[in-house]
Amino acid sequence: MFQTSILHINRHALVNNLEFIKKTIGNKPRMSSVIKGNAYGHGIEVFVPLAESCGVDHFAVFNADEALRAHKSIKRNSDIMIMGMIDNLELEWAIENRIEFFVFEFDRLFAAIEKAKEMGKKARIHVELETGMNRTGFDESEMEQLINVLKANRKHFEFVGLVTHLAGAESIANYTRITSQIKRYKAYYKRFKRHGLKPKYRHIASSAASVTYPDTRLDMVRIGILQYGFWPSPETFINYTVKNETNIDPLQRVLSWKSRVMSTKYVNTGEFIGYGTSYIAKNNMKIACIPVGYAHGYSRSLSHQGRVLINGQRVDIVGVVNMNMLIVKISDIPETKKGDEVVLIGHQNGSEITVASFSDFSNQLNYEMLTRLPKEIPRIVEF
Ligand SMILES: *Cc1c(COP(=O)(O)O)cnc(C)c1O
């Protein structure tokens, strides 16, 4: 493998986070590990077997392609659930391989029932309800027909889940909207039950709701960002610290990103560094080139602002982030040489560059920064 940087995936951190989640949600709900967006940048192929080895047995993806990748990666008997896109033509594959999928409109529901009939197998469905996010889900006007169709076709599907998704549980500003969604969901559930339609799992909570709204935990929770060691929002973390009278962050970042110094050189006072004239050396300087740029997911908006760790020191990016390279000032650590470790995200000798600091500077959310890490960067598990 030839590469200019490596993503390290730390098993201890994952175990720690899963323990925290377990402690928070209690024993009742089953955890579905959300691995859409290439497992939030951690890499589906690496993350799935690792999470399985830590006891995870249910994974949630966005589409059929991610489900296929997860399916090829599982080593145990874990279940896979598609929460978003599956083409009607992909349903056969899903049914054949016992892949669970959300159903939120009649076209997919009818296609799934047809396919299941034809194959003599059951489609494993999660029925998604519209409760106020206004994205996907059956709404009130469709409910009667939905219930009738489900009752008439019991033989052809396994009613795995009754689902809704909350529109922003990570912010108290959405409190009214969220609580009204929860209420609507509960009313729908009762209606389904009255018709003898009982799902195996009721689930509505993602990371934020699981922590902030205990009554959303139900039978299953869909946990993404927390398991990777990040809070859905600073507010969710503060809410947690207040409720638990602590200021310690119980989460540990699973991912770190490392590269090496490619070359070093001296620059005289008054010289411009890099493209254009945006950076001028005010003194004689020593600089280092790092072989990572925006093509590798290192945002160009970190030009002049980003920091990396070399020899345990925080050093500044000078000039603009290039496509495949960035330049840092190493005047304070002139002993730095070619091949020295560079930490772009993570720890080195007691200092840390967090994804949050990174995203603050680049105006990206943790979620976005992580999922932009290209698939091509190798992921290595640290035990
Ligand atoms: C992404 C997603 C989740 C997980 O969200 P986190 O905030 O990362 O926990 C849960 N449910 C659905 C439907 C999602 O799309």
Short mmCIF file of C-alpha atoms and ligand atoms in Angstrom, two decimals, residues 34 36 40 83 102 135 165 205-208 222-226 232 367, ligand 1:
data_model
loop_
_atom_site.label_atom_id
_atom_site.label_comp_id
_atom_site.label_asym_id
_atom_site.label_seq_id
_atom_site.Cartn_x
_atom_site.Cartn_y
_atom_site.Cartn_z
CA VAL A 34 -25.28 3.75 12.16
CA LYS A 36 -23.84 5.50 6.68
CA TYR A 40 -18.78 8.51 9.33
CA MET A 83 -32.80 3.68 6.21
CA PHE A 102 -37.38 1.28 5.58
CA ARG A 135 -38.84 14.31 4.81
CA HIS A 165 -36.93 10.33 12.70
CA ALA A 205 -34.00 7.98 18.66
CA SER A 206 -30.61 8.88 17.21
CA SER A 207 -27.62 9.85 19.39
CA ALA A 208 -29.00 13.18 20.56
CA ARG A 222 -29.99 4.29 16.08
CA ILE A 223 -26.61 5.51 17.24
CA GLY A 224 -24.20 7.18 14.84
CA ILE A 225 -21.94 9.99 15.97
CA LEU A 226 -21.73 9.01 19.68
CA PRO A 232 -24.12 15.49 18.20
CA TYR A 367 -20.38 14.96 10.73
C1 LIG B 1 -27.95 9.45 10.59
C2 LIG B 1 -29.15 8.91 11.21
C3 LIG B 1 -29.13 8.49 12.55
C4 LIG B 1 -27.92 8.64 13.44
O1 LIG B 1 -27.69 10.00 13.80
P1 LIG B 1 -26.57 10.38 14.87
O2 LIG B 1 -26.87 11.80 15.21
O3 LIG B 1 -25.26 10.28 14.18
O4 LIG B 1 -26.68 9.45 15.99
C5 LIG B 1 -30.29 7.92 13.05
N1 LIG B 1 -31.40 7.78 12.29
C6 LIG B 1 -31.45 8.18 11.00
C7 LIG B 1 -32.70 7.99 10.22
C8 LIG B 1 -30.33 8.75 10.42
O5 LIG B 1 -30.38 9.16 9.16
#
